[in-house]
């Protein structure tokens, strides 16, 4: 049976738009694969350490020459790389924080990107893995909007997930998620609701379709 690697990074344990949508995708996936495997990491509740000198230098040291700290750092990076390589599909919740991704997700990326293995080679070790990113945001950064040039979530993740790791990246983008809680956005509530409904529909459809494709 297929394996799904599911990462959430929203700091909110409840009321998170990205968590809502990844949950819809995952349910659709699990309905198709009741006996399948889900590798789940809540990067906000159980954050990974940021990359350190030990984690970097361990890659350039022979195993027998690594310090205890380097060996531990290398073991973590290897564990994360193996989870990515084992996955038949990847699901990532990536809300926009201050125009970019949460630092918890950036920590995962810095640990899992291993030059010569998962990146930096002609055929990265997880190349081609279908990856769905739920890139929620409180406002709108769509083409033609005033803040279009401040959208650094999908543009960054296209580069790092697609170009570096070689993953096959697709986005679901719930927008205007703050419309119900920010008085100045009250006029945008209907558009927010429509975006939320579309994101849920897309997640259910894509989760089911991807699971069926991999099972074929």
Tab-separated table of C-alpha atoms in Angstrom:
chain	number	residue	atom	x	y	z
A	1	UNK	CA	0.000	0.000	0.000
A	2	UNK	CA	1.033	3.578	-0.607
A	3	UNK	CA	2.716	5.820	1.946
A	4	UNK	CA	1.816	9.475	2.524
A	5	UNK	CA	4.220	11.887	4.230
A	6	UNK	CA	2.057	14.559	5.885
A	7	UNK	CA	3.603	17.714	7.354
A	8	UNK	CA	1.676	20.474	9.144
A	9	UNK	CA	3.403	23.703	10.144
A	10	UNK	CA	0.672	26.066	11.332
A	11	UNK	CA	1.329	27.369	14.839
A	12	UNK	CA	-2.417	27.079	15.558
A	13	UNK	CA	-3.533	23.652	16.811
A	14	UNK	CA	-7.167	24.619	16.112
A	15	UNK	CA	-8.732	27.139	13.778
A	16	UNK	CA	-5.973	26.717	11.228
A	17	UNK	CA	-7.044	26.944	7.592
A	18	UNK	CA	-4.074	24.957	6.347
A	19	UNK	CA	-4.694	22.183	8.893
A	20	UNK	CA	-8.373	22.041	7.875
A	21	UNK	CA	-7.505	21.532	4.239
A	22	UNK	CA	-4.680	19.032	4.791
A	23	UNK	CA	-7.095	17.045	6.976
A	24	UNK	CA	-9.607	16.906	4.100
A	25	UNK	CA	-6.893	15.725	1.700
A	26	UNK	CA	-5.636	13.127	4.161
A	27	UNK	CA	-9.131	11.751	4.813
A	28	UNK	CA	-9.717	11.348	1.071
A	29	UNK	CA	-6.359	9.590	0.825
A	30	UNK	CA	-7.053	7.282	3.763
A	31	UNK	CA	-10.503	6.419	2.433
A	32	UNK	CA	-8.720	5.017	-0.630
A	33	UNK	CA	-5.912	3.434	1.420
A	34	UNK	CA	-7.412	2.244	4.736
A	35	UNK	CA	-4.443	-0.087	5.197
A	36	UNK	CA	-1.865	2.396	3.940
A	37	UNK	CA	0.799	4.234	5.898
A	38	UNK	CA	0.831	7.888	6.920
A	39	UNK	CA	4.065	9.379	8.243
A	40	UNK	CA	2.937	12.472	10.141
A	41	UNK	CA	4.983	15.314	11.535
A	42	UNK	CA	3.437	18.284	13.291
A	43	UNK	CA	6.349	20.656	12.865
A	44	UNK	CA	4.800	23.292	15.144
A	45	UNK	CA	3.890	21.009	18.057
A	46	UNK	CA	7.081	18.969	17.773
A	47	UNK	CA	9.591	21.269	16.050
A	48	UNK	CA	12.794	20.042	14.524
A	49	UNK	CA	16.051	21.722	15.514
A	50	UNK	CA	17.413	24.299	13.155
A	51	UNK	CA	20.403	23.202	11.125
A	52	UNK	CA	23.685	23.552	13.009
A	53	UNK	CA	27.374	23.392	12.194
A	54	UNK	CA	27.338	19.750	13.318
A	55	UNK	CA	24.598	18.936	10.837
A	56	UNK	CA	26.488	20.573	8.001
A	57	UNK	CA	29.976	19.331	8.849
A	58	UNK	CA	28.810	15.743	9.362
A	59	UNK	CA	28.178	15.490	5.628
A	60	UNK	CA	31.859	16.088	4.927
A	61	UNK	CA	33.306	13.840	7.626
A	62	UNK	CA	33.886	10.098	7.397
A	63	UNK	CA	31.518	8.183	9.720
A	64	UNK	CA	34.364	7.068	11.981
A	65	UNK	CA	35.646	10.639	12.294
A	66	UNK	CA	32.350	12.274	13.311
A	67	UNK	CA	31.959	13.650	16.792
A	68	UNK	CA	29.036	12.432	18.880
A	69	UNK	CA	27.216	15.665	18.098
A	70	UNK	CA	27.861	15.307	14.379
A	71	UNK	CA	26.696	11.691	14.427
A	72	UNK	CA	23.432	12.669	16.147
A	73	UNK	CA	22.834	15.521	13.712
A	74	UNK	CA	23.575	13.250	10.752
A	75	UNK	CA	21.200	10.587	12.106
A	76	UNK	CA	18.339	13.097	12.221
A	77	UNK	CA	18.975	14.293	8.690
A	78	UNK	CA	19.138	10.700	7.487
A	79	UNK	CA	15.849	9.873	9.230
A	80	UNK	CA	14.090	12.806	7.562
A	81	UNK	CA	15.555	11.973	4.151
A	82	UNK	CA	14.433	8.363	4.480
A	83	UNK	CA	10.890	9.467	5.356
A	84	UNK	CA	10.793	11.608	2.222
A	85	UNK	CA	12.268	8.851	0.070
A	86	UNK	CA	9.804	6.271	1.443
A	87	UNK	CA	6.775	8.416	0.622
A	88	UNK	CA	4.691	7.777	-2.472
A	89	UNK	CA	3.137	11.218	-1.987
A	90	UNK	CA	3.785	14.274	0.182
A	91	UNK	CA	1.248	16.640	1.768
A	92	UNK	CA	2.429	19.925	3.302
A	93	UNK	CA	0.489	22.580	5.189
A	94	UNK	CA	2.317	25.862	4.582
A	95	UNK	CA	0.474	28.953	5.839
A	96	UNK	CA	1.897	32.353	4.976
A	97	UNK	CA	3.631	34.024	7.917
A	98	UNK	CA	4.941	37.525	7.228
A	99	UNK	CA	5.015	36.908	3.462
A	100	UNK	CA	6.931	33.612	3.819
A	101	UNK	CA	6.692	30.100	5.307
A	102	UNK	CA	6.760	29.216	9.031
A	103	UNK	CA	10.252	28.766	10.454
A	104	UNK	CA	9.270	25.239	11.521
A	105	UNK	CA	8.827	24.249	7.877
A	106	UNK	CA	12.062	25.983	6.915
A	107	UNK	CA	13.841	23.915	9.590
A	108	UNK	CA	12.519	20.709	7.988
A	109	UNK	CA	13.671	21.855	4.575
A	110	UNK	CA	17.155	22.748	5.813
A	111	UNK	CA	17.495	19.331	7.454
A	112	UNK	CA	16.052	17.235	4.608
A	113	UNK	CA	17.944	18.933	1.759
A	114	UNK	CA	21.138	16.883	1.617
A	115	UNK	CA	23.383	17.787	-1.282
A	116	UNK	CA	24.442	14.686	-3.158
A	117	UNK	CA	21.390	12.733	-1.993
A	118	UNK	CA	18.030	14.496	-1.902
A	119	UNK	CA	19.378	17.466	-3.879
A	120	UNK	CA	22.365	18.561	-5.918
A	121	UNK	CA	22.455	15.508	-8.167
A	122	UNK	CA	20.993	14.802	-11.586
A	123	UNK	CA	18.356	12.529	-10.069
A	124	UNK	CA	17.497	13.519	-6.473
A	125	UNK	CA	16.513	10.543	-4.342
A	126	UNK	CA	12.817	11.545	-4.082
A	127	UNK	CA	12.497	13.043	-7.555
A	128	UNK	CA	9.044	12.881	-9.108
A	129	UNK	CA	7.142	12.317	-5.865
A	130	UNK	CA	3.740	14.034	-6.154
A	131	UNK	CA	3.564	16.783	-3.539
A	132	UNK	CA	0.506	18.807	-2.570
A	133	UNK	CA	1.099	22.058	-0.700
A	134	UNK	CA	-1.749	23.853	1.087
A	135	UNK	CA	-0.538	27.461	0.977
A	136	UNK	CA	-3.116	29.371	3.003
A	137	UNK	CA	-2.914	33.110	3.552
A	138	UNK	CA	-4.896	35.724	5.450
A	139	UNK	CA	-5.205	38.111	2.497
A	140	UNK	CA	-4.970	37.732	-1.240
A	141	UNK	CA	-1.727	37.689	-3.203
A	142	UNK	CA	-3.220	36.483	-6.466
A	143	UNK	CA	-2.119	37.926	-9.814
A	144	UNK	CA	-3.530	41.402	-10.260
A	145	UNK	CA	-3.917	42.129	-6.529
A	146	UNK	CA	-2.013	44.979	-4.830
A	147	UNK	CA	0.177	42.522	-2.895
A	148	UNK	CA	0.970	40.203	-5.771
A	149	UNK	CA	4.669	41.062	-5.535
A	150	UNK	CA	4.783	40.031	-1.850
A	151	UNK	CA	3.905	36.392	-2.495
A	152	UNK	CA	6.992	34.447	-1.403
A	153	UNK	CA	5.389	31.163	-0.326
A	154	UNK	CA	4.505	29.406	-3.570
A	155	UNK	CA	7.367	31.066	-5.441
A	156	UNK	CA	9.879	29.861	-2.837
A	157	UNK	CA	8.414	26.378	-2.464
A	158	UNK	CA	8.289	25.876	-6.232
A	159	UNK	CA	12.043	26.434	-6.268
A	160	UNK	CA	13.051	24.461	-3.199
A	161	UNK	CA	10.620	21.549	-3.509
A	162	UNK	CA	10.517	21.394	-7.278
A	163	UNK	CA	13.916	22.551	-8.491
A	164	UNK	CA	16.079	21.326	-5.587
A	165	UNK	CA	14.310	18.184	-4.381
A	166	UNK	CA	12.807	17.355	-7.765
A	167	UNK	CA	9.298	16.842	-6.359
A	168	UNK	CA	6.198	17.178	-8.552
A	169	UNK	CA	4.554	20.131	-6.785
A	170	UNK	CA	0.893	21.161	-6.845
A	171	UNK	CA	-0.713	23.939	-4.766
A	172	UNK	CA	-4.063	24.459	-3.065
A	173	UNK	CA	-4.400	28.107	-2.006
A	174	UNK	CA	-7.121	29.131	0.473
A	175	UNK	CA	-7.096	32.938	0.534
A	176	UNK	CA	-8.607	35.723	2.649
A	177	UNK	CA	-8.698	33.452	5.694
A	178	UNK	CA	-8.706	36.443	8.093
A	179	UNK	CA	-11.856	37.985	6.645
A	180	UNK	CA	-14.075	36.685	9.460
A	181	UNK	CA	-11.824	38.033	12.214
A	182	UNK	CA	-10.517	41.341	10.829
A	183	UNK	CA	-13.231	44.053	10.725
A	184	UNK	CA	-11.540	45.881	7.858
A	185	UNK	CA	-11.963	42.738	5.713
A	186	UNK	CA	-15.705	42.316	6.376
A	187	UNK	CA	-16.575	43.027	2.746
A	188	UNK	CA	-14.445	40.058	1.716
A	189	UNK	CA	-16.221	37.415	3.824
A	190	UNK	CA	-18.116	35.956	0.854
A	191	UNK	CA	-14.926	35.649	-1.166
A	192	UNK	CA	-13.194	34.081	1.824
A	193	UNK	CA	-15.964	31.511	2.183
A	194	UNK	CA	-15.824	30.722	-1.516
A	195	UNK	CA	-12.054	30.268	-1.390
A	196	UNK	CA	-12.357	27.983	1.638
A	197	UNK	CA	-15.048	25.871	-0.028
A	198	UNK	CA	-12.979	25.594	-3.201
A	199	UNK	CA	-9.899	24.567	-1.230
A	200	UNK	CA	-11.832	21.841	0.584
A	201	UNK	CA	-13.266	20.597	-2.706
A	202	UNK	CA	-9.847	20.608	-4.358
A	203	UNK	CA	-8.288	18.753	-1.413
A	204	UNK	CA	-10.943	16.030	-1.444
A	205	UNK	CA	-10.750	15.633	-5.210
A	206	UNK	CA	-6.975	15.664	-5.436
A	207	UNK	CA	-6.482	13.390	-2.428
A	208	UNK	CA	-8.834	10.800	-3.856
A	209	UNK	CA	-7.481	11.056	-7.402
A	210	UNK	CA	-3.847	10.795	-6.336
A	211	UNK	CA	-4.535	7.814	-4.107
A	212	UNK	CA	-6.424	6.061	-6.898
A	213	UNK	CA	-3.633	6.789	-9.374
A	214	UNK	CA	-0.988	5.297	-7.126
A	215	UNK	CA	-3.141	2.255	-6.418
A	216	UNK	CA	-3.653	1.535	-10.123
